[in-house]
């Protein structure tokens, strides 16, 4: 007869969350590289981003599977699902943005898009720092506060980028392409902020 363990599988859960956060940092770094090097190696970098997006999916599935097999979890079960999904969503939005850059036939990368990618990369780093101290519900407020400041920076970049698109009287198709790309990048940034909210809620509830 199989035994059901009532001991929380703490280490395995935290390892999975850290791997997901590290994967997020890696995919955000590839996004920066894609926009900096474009068009050189663009398709290969987009394919690498896609592979890391798939890795994010695999890690999310591992968390869900472990949750389904664990009777007692390290913290609230719904929060654990929510955190895994939040980290995965950021990878999805980065992959979407990279796909639009490569697939929309743009000739050059706008400066504001590069700036957005760098903000996403820095935000991913702050998230990874916060996830690294999640075990034991250590204080991650400084990391999350810095991430929210970056989100404000991202909002300003988006506003400036959209305004400049229309003021430049560019080709209407270019306006449509770049509006979509900028908004995809902003969605990745918003997903970072949501993940920060989830992390903060977990720490507050378990302090």
Coordinates of C-alpha atoms in Angstrom, one line a residue:
X1 CA 0.0 0.0 0.0
X2 CA 1.4 3.4 -1.0
X3 CA 2.1 5.8 1.8
X4 CA 0.9 9.5 1.7
X5 CA 3.6 11.8 3.1
X6 CA 2.3 14.7 5.2
X7 CA 5.7 16.4 5.1
X8 CA 5.7 19.4 2.8
X9 CA 8.1 19.0 -0.1
X10 CA 9.6 22.4 0.6
X11 CA 13.0 22.1 -1.0
X12 CA 11.6 20.8 -4.3
X13 CA 9.0 23.5 -4.6
X14 CA 11.5 26.3 -3.9
X15 CA 14.0 24.7 -6.4
X16 CA 11.3 24.8 -9.1
X17 CA 10.4 28.4 -8.4
X18 CA 14.1 29.4 -8.5
X19 CA 14.6 27.5 -11.8
X20 CA 11.6 29.3 -13.2
X21 CA 12.9 32.7 -12.1
X22 CA 16.4 31.9 -13.5
X23 CA 14.7 30.9 -16.8
X24 CA 12.9 34.2 -16.9
X25 CA 16.1 36.1 -16.5
X26 CA 17.7 34.1 -19.3
X27 CA 14.7 34.7 -21.7
X28 CA 14.8 38.5 -20.9
X29 CA 18.5 38.6 -21.6
X30 CA 17.9 37.0 -25.0
X31 CA 15.2 39.6 -25.8
X32 CA 17.7 42.4 -25.1
X33 CA 20.2 40.7 -27.3
X34 CA 17.6 40.2 -30.1
X35 CA 16.8 43.9 -30.2
X36 CA 20.4 45.0 -29.9
X37 CA 21.7 42.8 -32.7
X38 CA 18.7 42.9 -35.0
X39 CA 18.5 41.9 -37.8
X40 CA 21.7 39.8 -37.2
X41 CA 20.8 36.4 -35.9
X42 CA 17.2 37.5 -35.2
X43 CA 15.5 34.2 -36.2
X44 CA 17.9 32.1 -34.2
X45 CA 17.5 34.3 -31.1
X46 CA 13.7 34.2 -31.5
X47 CA 13.9 30.4 -31.6
X48 CA 16.1 30.4 -28.5
X49 CA 13.4 32.5 -26.8
X50 CA 10.7 30.1 -27.9
X51 CA 12.7 27.2 -26.4
X52 CA 13.0 29.0 -23.0
X53 CA 9.3 29.8 -23.2
X54 CA 8.7 26.0 -23.5
X55 CA 11.1 25.4 -20.6
X56 CA 9.0 27.8 -18.6
X57 CA 5.9 25.8 -19.5
X58 CA 7.7 22.6 -18.4
X59 CA 8.6 24.1 -15.0
X60 CA 5.1 25.3 -14.5
X61 CA 3.8 21.8 -15.2
X62 CA 6.3 20.3 -12.7
X63 CA 5.0 22.7 -10.0
X64 CA 1.4 21.8 -10.7
X65 CA 2.2 18.1 -10.8
X66 CA 4.0 18.3 -7.5
X67 CA 1.2 20.3 -6.0
X68 CA -1.3 17.6 -7.1
X69 CA 0.8 15.0 -5.4
X70 CA 1.5 16.9 -2.1
X71 CA -1.0 16.8 0.7
X72 CA 0.6 19.6 2.9
X73 CA 2.2 22.4 1.0
X74 CA 4.8 25.0 2.2
X75 CA 2.3 27.8 1.9
X76 CA -1.2 28.4 0.5
X77 CA -1.9 26.1 -2.4
X78 CA -3.7 28.7 -4.5
X79 CA -0.8 31.2 -4.0
X80 CA 1.6 28.5 -5.2
X81 CA -0.5 28.0 -8.4
X82 CA -0.7 31.7 -8.9
X83 CA 3.1 32.3 -8.5
X84 CA 3.9 29.5 -11.0
X85 CA 1.5 31.0 -13.5
X86 CA 2.7 34.5 -13.0
X87 CA 6.3 33.7 -13.8
X88 CA 5.2 31.7 -16.8
X89 CA 3.1 34.5 -18.1
X90 CA 6.1 36.8 -18.3
X91 CA 7.9 34.3 -20.5
X92 CA 4.8 34.1 -22.7
X93 CA 4.7 37.9 -23.3
X94 CA 8.4 38.1 -24.0
X95 CA 8.0 35.3 -26.6
X96 CA 5.1 37.1 -28.1
X97 CA 7.0 40.3 -28.4
X98 CA 10.0 38.6 -30.0
X99 CA 7.7 36.8 -32.4
X100 CA 6.2 40.1 -33.5
X101 CA 9.6 41.8 -34.0
X102 CA 10.7 38.9 -36.3
X103 CA 7.4 38.3 -37.9
X104 CA 6.2 41.8 -38.6
X105 CA 8.9 42.6 -41.1
X106 CA 10.3 45.7 -39.3
X107 CA 13.5 47.1 -40.8
X108 CA 15.1 48.7 -37.7
X109 CA 14.5 48.5 -34.0
X110 CA 13.2 51.7 -32.3
X111 CA 15.3 53.0 -29.3
X112 CA 12.2 52.9 -27.1
X113 CA 11.8 49.1 -27.7
X114 CA 15.4 48.5 -26.7
X115 CA 14.8 50.6 -23.5
X116 CA 11.6 48.6 -22.7
X117 CA 13.5 45.3 -23.1
X118 CA 16.2 46.5 -20.7
X119 CA 13.6 47.5 -18.2
X120 CA 12.1 44.0 -18.5
X121 CA 15.5 42.4 -18.0
X122 CA 16.2 44.4 -14.9
X123 CA 12.7 43.6 -13.5
X124 CA 13.3 39.9 -14.2
X125 CA 16.4 40.2 -12.1
X126 CA 14.6 41.8 -9.2
X127 CA 11.9 39.0 -9.4
X128 CA 14.6 36.4 -9.3
X129 CA 16.2 38.1 -6.3
X130 CA 12.8 38.1 -4.5
X131 CA 12.1 34.4 -5.4
X132 CA 15.6 33.5 -4.1
X133 CA 14.6 34.6 -0.6
X134 CA 11.1 33.2 -0.7
X135 CA 12.0 30.2 1.4
X136 CA 11.6 31.2 5.0
X137 CA 9.5 34.2 3.8
X138 CA 12.5 36.5 4.1
X139 CA 12.2 40.2 3.5
X140 CA 12.0 40.9 -0.2
X141 CA 10.4 44.4 0.0
X142 CA 13.5 46.2 -1.3
X143 CA 13.6 44.0 -4.5
X144 CA 9.9 44.4 -5.1
X145 CA 10.0 48.2 -4.5
X146 CA 12.7 48.5 -7.1
X147 CA 10.7 46.5 -9.5
X148 CA 7.7 48.8 -9.1
X149 CA 9.9 51.8 -9.8
X150 CA 11.0 50.0 -13.0
X151 CA 7.3 49.5 -13.9
X152 CA 6.8 53.3 -13.7
X153 CA 9.8 53.8 -15.9
X154 CA 8.3 51.3 -18.4
X155 CA 5.0 53.1 -18.4
X156 CA 6.8 56.4 -19.3
X157 CA 8.7 54.7 -22.1
X158 CA 5.5 53.2 -23.5
X159 CA 3.8 56.6 -23.4
X160 CA 6.7 58.3 -25.1
X161 CA 7.1 55.6 -27.7
X162 CA 3.4 55.7 -28.8
X163 CA 3.3 59.5 -28.8
X164 CA 6.4 59.7 -31.0
X165 CA 5.0 57.1 -33.4
X166 CA 2.0 59.3 -34.2
X167 CA 3.9 62.6 -34.1
X168 CA 6.5 61.3 -36.7
X169 CA 3.7 60.8 -39.3
X170 CA 5.2 57.5 -40.1
X171 CA 3.8 54.9 -42.6
X172 CA 0.5 53.7 -41.1
X173 CA 1.6 50.1 -41.3
X174 CA 4.7 50.9 -39.3
X175 CA 2.6 52.6 -36.7
X176 CA 0.4 49.5 -36.4
X177 CA 3.4 47.2 -36.2
X178 CA 5.3 49.1 -33.6
X179 CA 2.2 49.9 -31.5
X180 CA 1.7 46.1 -31.3
X181 CA 5.3 45.4 -30.4
X182 CA 5.5 48.2 -27.8
X183 CA 2.3 47.0 -26.2
X184 CA 3.6 43.4 -26.1
X185 CA 6.7 44.6 -24.3
X186 CA 4.5 46.6 -21.9
X187 CA 2.4 43.4 -21.2
X188 CA 5.6 41.6 -20.2
X189 CA 6.4 44.5 -17.8
X190 CA 2.9 44.4 -16.4
X191 CA 3.2 40.7 -15.9
X192 CA 6.4 41.3 -13.8
X193 CA 4.5 43.7 -11.6
X194 CA 1.7 41.2 -11.1
X195 CA 4.3 38.5 -10.1
X196 CA 5.7 41.0 -7.6
X197 CA 2.2 41.5 -6.2
X198 CA 1.8 37.7 -5.8
X199 CA 5.2 37.4 -4.1
X200 CA 4.3 40.2 -1.7
X201 CA 1.0 38.7 -0.8
X202 CA 2.7 35.3 0.0
X203 CA 5.3 36.9 2.2
X204 CA 2.7 39.1 4.1
X205 CA 0.4 36.1 4.6
X206 CA 3.2 33.9 6.0
X207 CA 5.2 36.4 8.0

